Structure formats: structure tokens, C-alpha cells
CSV table of C-alpha atoms in Angstrom, one decimal:
chain,number,residue,atom,x,y,z
A,1,MET,CA,-103.0,-19.8,-184.8
A,2,PRO,CA,-103.7,-23.5,-183.1
A,3,PRO,CA,-103.0,-23.7,-179.8
A,4,ASN,CA,-99.6,-26.0,-179.7
A,5,THR,CA,-97.6,-23.9,-181.7
A,6,PRO,CA,-94.9,-21.5,-180.6
A,7,ASP,CA,-96.2,-17.4,-180.3
A,8,ILE,CA,-93.2,-15.4,-182.3
A,9,PHE,CA,-91.8,-13.7,-180.0
A,10,ASP,CA,-90.7,-17.3,-177.9
A,11,GLN,CA,-89.3,-18.4,-181.3
A,12,TRP,CA,-87.3,-15.3,-181.5
A,13,ALA,CA,-86.5,-15.6,-178.1
A,14,HIS,CA,-85.0,-19.4,-178.7
A,15,ALA,CA,-83.3,-18.5,-182.1
A,16,ALA,CA,-81.8,-15.5,-179.9
A,17,GLN,CA,-80.2,-18.2,-177.3
A,18,ALA,CA,-79.4,-20.6,-179.7
A,19,GLN,CA,-76.7,-18.7,-181.6
A,20,HIS,CA,-75.9,-17.2,-178.4
A,21,VAL,CA,-74.7,-20.2,-175.9
A,22,PRO,CA,-71.5,-22.2,-177.1
A,23,GLU,CA,-71.5,-25.5,-178.5
A,24,GLY,CA,-71.2,-27.9,-175.3
A,25,ASP,CA,-73.0,-25.4,-173.2
A,26,THR,CA,-76.4,-26.7,-171.4
A,27,ALA,CA,-79.2,-25.4,-172.0
A,28,ASP,CA,-79.5,-23.7,-168.8
A,29,ALA,CA,-77.4,-21.1,-170.0
A,30,SER,CA,-78.4,-17.0,-169.5
A,31,PRO,CA,-78.9,-15.6,-173.0
A,32,THR,CA,-77.5,-12.8,-173.5
A,33,PRO,CA,-78.6,-9.4,-171.9
A,34,GLY,CA,-80.5,-7.3,-174.8
A,35,ILE,CA,-81.3,-3.8,-175.8
A,36,GLY,CA,-82.1,-1.7,-172.9
A,37,GLU,CA,-81.0,-4.9,-170.0
A,38,ALA,CA,-78.0,-4.7,-168.0
A,39,GLY,CA,-75.6,-7.9,-168.1
A,40,PRO,CA,-73.5,-8.4,-164.7
A,41,GLN,CA,-70.5,-7.2,-167.0
A,42,SER,CA,-71.7,-4.6,-168.4
A,43,ALA,CA,-72.6,-2.3,-165.4
A,44,PRO,CA,-71.0,1.2,-164.8
A,45,GLU,CA,-68.0,1.7,-162.5
A,46,SER,CA,-69.3,4.5,-160.3
A,47,GLY,CA,-68.1,5.5,-156.7
A,48,PRO,CA,-70.4,5.3,-153.4
A,49,THR,CA,-73.6,7.0,-154.3
A,50,THR,CA,-74.9,9.5,-152.2
A,51,SER,CA,-78.6,8.7,-150.7
A,52,THR,CA,-81.7,10.2,-151.2
A,53,ALA,CA,-82.2,11.7,-147.4
A,54,LEU,CA,-78.7,13.5,-148.1
A,55,ARG,CA,-79.0,14.4,-151.0
A,56,ARG,CA,-83.1,16.2,-149.8
A,57,ALA,CA,-80.8,18.1,-147.0
A,58,VAL,CA,-77.6,19.1,-149.1
A,59,GLN,CA,-80.3,20.5,-151.9
A,60,GLU,CA,-82.6,22.7,-149.6
A,61,LEU,CA,-78.5,24.3,-147.9
A,62,LEU,CA,-78.3,25.4,-151.4
A,63,LYS,CA,-81.6,26.8,-151.5
A,64,HIS,CA,-81.9,29.4,-148.7
A,65,GLY,CA,-78.1,29.0,-147.6
A,66,LEU,CA,-78.7,27.8,-144.2
A,67,LEU,CA,-80.7,25.1,-142.8
A,68,GLU,CA,-82.1,25.4,-138.8
A,69,GLN,CA,-82.4,22.5,-136.8
A,70,SER,CA,-85.3,23.8,-135.0
A,71,ALA,CA,-87.4,24.1,-137.7
A,72,LYS,CA,-85.9,20.7,-139.8
A,73,PRO,CA,-84.1,18.4,-138.0
A,74,HIS,CA,-84.1,15.5,-139.9
A,75,LEU,CA,-81.8,17.5,-142.5
A,76,PHE,CA,-80.1,19.2,-140.3
A,77,ARG,CA,-79.2,16.2,-138.8
A,78,HIS,CA,-77.9,14.1,-141.8
A,79,ILE,CA,-75.9,17.6,-142.8
A,80,ALA,CA,-74.3,17.2,-139.3
A,81,THR,CA,-73.3,13.9,-139.4
A,82,ASP,CA,-72.3,13.6,-143.1
A,83,THR,CA,-70.2,16.7,-143.3
A,84,ALA,CA,-67.6,15.8,-144.6
A,85,ARG,CA,-69.6,14.1,-147.4
A,86,VAL,CA,-71.4,16.7,-147.7
A,87,ASN,CA,-68.2,19.5,-147.8
A,88,ALA,CA,-67.1,17.0,-151.1
A,89,LEU,CA,-70.5,17.4,-152.4
A,90,LEU,CA,-69.4,21.2,-152.3
A,91,GLU,CA,-66.0,21.5,-153.3
A,92,PRO,CA,-66.5,21.8,-157.4
A,93,LEU,CA,-68.3,24.9,-156.3
A,94,ASP,CA,-65.3,26.8,-154.1
A,95,LEU,CA,-68.6,26.4,-151.0
A,96,ALA,CA,-68.2,24.3,-148.2
A,97,VAL,CA,-70.6,24.2,-144.9
A,98,ARG,CA,-70.3,24.8,-141.8
A,99,LEU,CA,-71.4,23.8,-138.6
A,100,ASP,CA,-72.7,25.4,-135.8
A,101,ASP,CA,-74.1,22.9,-133.6
A,102,HIS,CA,-74.3,24.3,-130.3
A,103,ARG,CA,-78.0,26.8,-132.1
A,104,GLY,CA,-78.4,24.0,-134.0
A,105,LEU,CA,-77.8,26.0,-138.0
A,106,ALA,CA,-75.8,24.8,-140.3
A,107,PHE,CA,-75.5,27.3,-143.4
A,108,VAL,CA,-73.0,27.5,-147.0
A,109,THR,CA,-69.8,29.4,-146.1
A,110,ILE,CA,-66.7,30.2,-149.6
A,111,ALA,CA,-64.8,28.1,-149.3
A,112,ALA,CA,-61.3,29.2,-148.2
A,113,THR,CA,-59.5,27.7,-150.9
A,114,TYR,CA,-61.6,30.1,-153.9
A,115,GLN,CA,-59.8,32.6,-155.6
A,116,ALA,CA,-61.5,35.2,-157.7
A,117,ASP,CA,-59.9,35.5,-161.5
A,118,GLY,CA,-59.9,38.7,-161.6
A,119,GLU,CA,-57.7,41.1,-159.5
A,120,ASP,CA,-59.8,44.1,-158.7
A,121,GLU,CA,-63.0,41.8,-157.3
A,122,ASP,CA,-62.2,40.8,-153.2
A,123,GLU,CA,-62.5,38.0,-151.5
A,124,TRP,CA,-66.3,37.9,-151.0
A,125,THR,CA,-66.7,37.8,-154.5
A,126,HIS,CA,-68.5,34.5,-155.3
A,127,PRO,CA,-70.3,33.7,-159.3
A,128,LEU,CA,-72.7,31.3,-157.2
A,129,VAL,CA,-73.0,34.4,-154.1
A,130,ARG,CA,-74.8,37.0,-154.6
A,131,ARG,CA,-73.5,39.4,-152.7
A,132,GLN,CA,-76.9,42.0,-150.6
A,133,ARG,CA,-75.4,45.2,-149.8
A,134,LEU,CA,-77.3,46.4,-146.5
A,135,THR,CA,-78.2,50.3,-146.2
A,136,LEU,CA,-77.1,52.4,-143.2
A,137,GLU,CA,-80.2,51.9,-141.5
A,138,GLN,CA,-80.2,48.2,-142.3
A,139,SER,CA,-76.4,47.8,-140.7
A,140,LEU,CA,-78.0,49.6,-138.1
A,141,LEU,CA,-80.8,47.3,-136.9
A,142,LEU,CA,-78.7,44.5,-137.6
A,143,ALA,CA,-76.1,45.3,-135.1
A,144,ILE,CA,-78.9,46.2,-133.2
A,145,LEU,CA,-80.2,42.3,-133.1
A,146,ARG,CA,-77.6,41.3,-133.0
A,147,ARG,CA,-76.6,42.4,-129.5
A,148,GLU,CA,-80.0,41.8,-128.7
A,149,PHE,CA,-79.7,37.6,-129.6
A,150,LEU,CA,-75.5,37.9,-127.4
A,151,GLN,CA,-77.6,38.9,-124.6
A,152,ARG,CA,-80.6,37.3,-124.4
A,153,GLU,CA,-78.0,34.1,-124.8
A,154,GLN,CA,-75.9,35.1,-122.0
A,155,GLU,CA,-79.7,35.4,-119.6
A,156,SER,CA,-81.2,31.9,-120.8
A,157,GLY,CA,-78.4,29.8,-122.0
A,158,LEU,CA,-78.1,28.4,-126.0
A,159,GLY,CA,-80.7,27.4,-128.5
A,160,VAL,CA,-83.3,29.4,-126.3
A,161,PRO,CA,-85.8,31.4,-129.2
A,162,VAL,CA,-84.9,35.2,-128.9
A,163,HIS,CA,-88.6,37.4,-129.4
A,164,LEU,CA,-89.0,40.4,-129.3
A,165,SER,CA,-91.5,43.2,-130.4
A,166,VAL,CA,-92.0,45.3,-132.2
A,167,ASP,CA,-92.5,48.5,-129.9
A,168,SER,CA,-88.9,47.5,-128.0
A,169,LEU,CA,-86.8,48.1,-131.2
A,170,LEU,CA,-88.9,51.7,-131.4
A,171,PRO,CA,-86.7,53.6,-128.9
A,172,GLN,CA,-83.2,51.7,-130.3
A,173,LEU,CA,-83.7,52.8,-133.4
A,174,GLU,CA,-85.1,56.6,-132.4
A,175,ILE,CA,-81.4,57.2,-130.7
A,176,TYR,CA,-79.2,56.7,-133.4
A,177,LEU,CA,-82.0,57.8,-136.4
A,178,GLY,CA,-83.7,60.3,-134.5
A,179,SER,CA,-87.3,60.8,-134.3
A,180,THR,CA,-89.4,61.4,-137.4
A,181,GLY,CA,-92.2,63.5,-134.7
A,182,SER,CA,-94.9,60.7,-136.5
A,183,ASP,CA,-94.9,57.0,-134.9
A,184,MET,CA,-97.0,55.4,-137.3
A,185,HIS,CA,-94.3,56.8,-139.8
A,186,GLU,CA,-91.6,55.3,-137.2
A,187,ARG,CA,-93.3,51.8,-137.1
A,188,LYS,CA,-93.1,51.4,-140.7
A,189,ARG,CA,-89.6,52.3,-141.2
A,190,LEU,CA,-88.8,49.2,-139.0
A,191,LEU,CA,-91.3,47.1,-140.2
A,192,ASN,CA,-89.8,47.5,-143.6
A,193,LEU,CA,-86.6,47.4,-142.0
A,194,LEU,CA,-87.2,43.7,-140.7
A,195,GLU,CA,-88.9,43.1,-143.6
A,196,ASN,CA,-85.5,43.7,-145.7
A,197,LEU,CA,-83.6,41.6,-143.2
A,198,ARG,CA,-85.5,38.6,-142.8
A,199,GLY,CA,-84.5,38.1,-146.6
A,200,HIS,CA,-81.1,37.4,-144.8
A,201,GLY,CA,-82.5,34.5,-142.7
A,202,VAL,CA,-82.0,36.3,-139.5
A,203,VAL,CA,-85.1,37.0,-138.4
A,204,SER,CA,-88.6,35.4,-138.5
A,205,GLU,CA,-91.8,37.2,-140.4
A,206,VAL,CA,-93.4,40.0,-137.7
A,207,ASP,CA,-96.7,38.3,-136.4
A,208,ALA,CA,-100.3,39.7,-135.4
A,209,GLN,CA,-99.4,40.7,-132.1
A,210,ASP,CA,-96.7,42.9,-134.1
A,211,SER,CA,-93.3,40.6,-132.2
A,212,PHE,CA,-90.8,38.0,-134.7
A,213,THR,CA,-88.0,35.9,-133.5
A,214,ILE,CA,-84.3,36.3,-133.9
A,215,ARG,CA,-82.3,33.9,-136.0
A,216,PRO,CA,-78.9,32.1,-135.1
A,217,MET,CA,-77.7,32.9,-138.1
A,218,ILE,CA,-77.3,36.6,-137.4
A,219,VAL,CA,-74.5,35.6,-134.9
A,220,HIS,CA,-71.9,34.7,-138.5
A,221,LEU,CA,-73.5,37.5,-140.9
A,222,ALA,CA,-71.5,40.6,-139.9
A,223,ASN,CA,-68.3,40.7,-138.2
A,224,PRO,CA,-68.7,42.0,-134.6
A,225,GLU,CA,-65.9,44.1,-134.4
A,226,ASN,CA,-67.3,46.2,-137.7
A,227,LEU,CA,-71.1,46.2,-136.2
A,228,GLN,CA,-69.3,47.5,-132.8
A,229,ALA,CA,-67.7,50.6,-134.8
A,230,LEU,CA,-70.7,51.2,-136.4
A,231,LEU,CA,-72.7,51.8,-133.3
A,232,HIS,CA,-69.7,54.1,-132.2
A,233,THR,CA,-70.0,56.5,-134.9
A,234,LEU,CA,-73.5,56.0,-135.3
A,235,ARG,CA,-74.0,56.7,-131.4
A,236,GLU,CA,-71.8,59.8,-132.0
A,237,MET,CA,-74.1,61.1,-134.7
A,238,GLY,CA,-77.2,61.0,-132.8
A,239,ARG,CA,-75.2,62.8,-130.3
A,240,ALA,CA,-74.3,65.3,-132.8
A,241,ASN,CA,-78.1,65.7,-133.7
A,242,PRO,CA,-80.5,67.7,-131.8
A,243,ALA,CA,-83.5,65.6,-132.3
A,244,ALA,CA,-81.7,62.7,-131.6
A,245,SER,CA,-79.8,64.1,-128.4
A,246,GLN,CA,-84.0,63.9,-126.6
A,247,GLY,CA,-84.4,60.8,-128.2
A,248,GLU,CA,-81.2,59.3,-126.5
A,249,GLU,CA,-82.3,62.4,-123.1
A,250,ALA,CA,-85.8,60.6,-123.2
């Protein structure tokens, strides 16, 4: 093609521009946007968009059900400073976020306005929330850990990490469940219970030194009155059990 001959794409562009420029307009008029181009008047109207940082924070919140300030302070700050926006995003799902500013915790709850479809469904039933039932032993350990956590908070103040050792829990568990006569069996039983509760976000993983951290979510996981009644019932059962009674006297 000779050097002065216009390129075929230039010819098409000039032809399209000349076709759409009304008579009397100058040659500087902007061409009509083609396919894939967005003109000023063609942009759809939309509400305020959610920032990338807040999107990530909400996704992390929904992924685990909770968000701790100590673990991810940047994401927690977005949830804490824009709680109204987060609740607006969760509203179509009949979910809401609750903040525990004192302990640096944000967690998902079922919205107060949610109503189950069936009459036989209780207030905790929700299509997006899996109800995880605890066994009697898991509930017992949860009550003991919650009591330990609140006691340490009273002694050291809010926001201070609460660490416990497996050995310190074994005697307390024996009071209610009795002694099996095998230290190895009792330790294995406790480690299994702790691993099960770890999935509920109330304890950390047991480390190489057989110690773990009680996480602040434990305060909100169960009703304190129910846990206290559970401890009372199990204490009475332990007193009626000779093996448990020996463990309690020890």
C-alpha cells in the first residue's frame, strides 16, 4: 500500500464519523461510541459501590462467622467503622453483624426480623446457618472454659489474651465426668473435646507445649444461665458418682 494512502481502518472511522456528524457541526465533534464503548449518557444509574476493602472484610466475616481485631486489625476496622453499611449488605440474607468493641470481636448473627417458614422451626433455624449441636461433654467443657475466661477478664481486664494448659483443665473435667483411671485416656478425651470446640471459634489449636488460647467468641456462644444450670446438674451427677466424688475430694 502506498505510504500516503489512508489505512482501511482509518477510512472506516472517518466514514462513520462523517455519517453521524449533523450538518453544521464542526469536524471536532466526538464520534458516536461503538460497540464495547461507554458514552457519558449510556452509563447505567447505580447506587454507591462497596469499596474493595469493605468487600474483603465482609467476605472474611461470612467465611468464618467472626472477625477478631487481634488477628486481622485492618479488616476489623472496616467492619467497625462502617457497621451500618455491613448490615445493609447482610440484610437481604436475614443476617446482621454484632460488635464487641471491648474484646475486639465482630460476629454474624441472625437478624431479629427473620421469621422461619415452618411452624415447627425454632428461632435459630436459618437456611444459611448450620446449627451445630454440642454433646454433653462438649457443653460441659464450653461452660468450664467460659467461666475461666470471664474470671481471667475480671483479674486482668478486657482484651488480655487468656491462655490455659491442658493439665490445668484435666482436674476440672474429672470433677464432672469422673476419672477413668488412665491419664492417657483422659488427656486424649480432653484434646478431642478441645479440637471439636475449635471449629466453633472459641479456642485456638493446642500447641506443642500443650497450651491454648480461649478466644473471646466464647462469651457470646451460649446463654450463661443455661451453662450455669448445666454445671449445677453435672456437679450433682458427679457427687452421686463414687468415682467422681473421689475426684472432687482430691
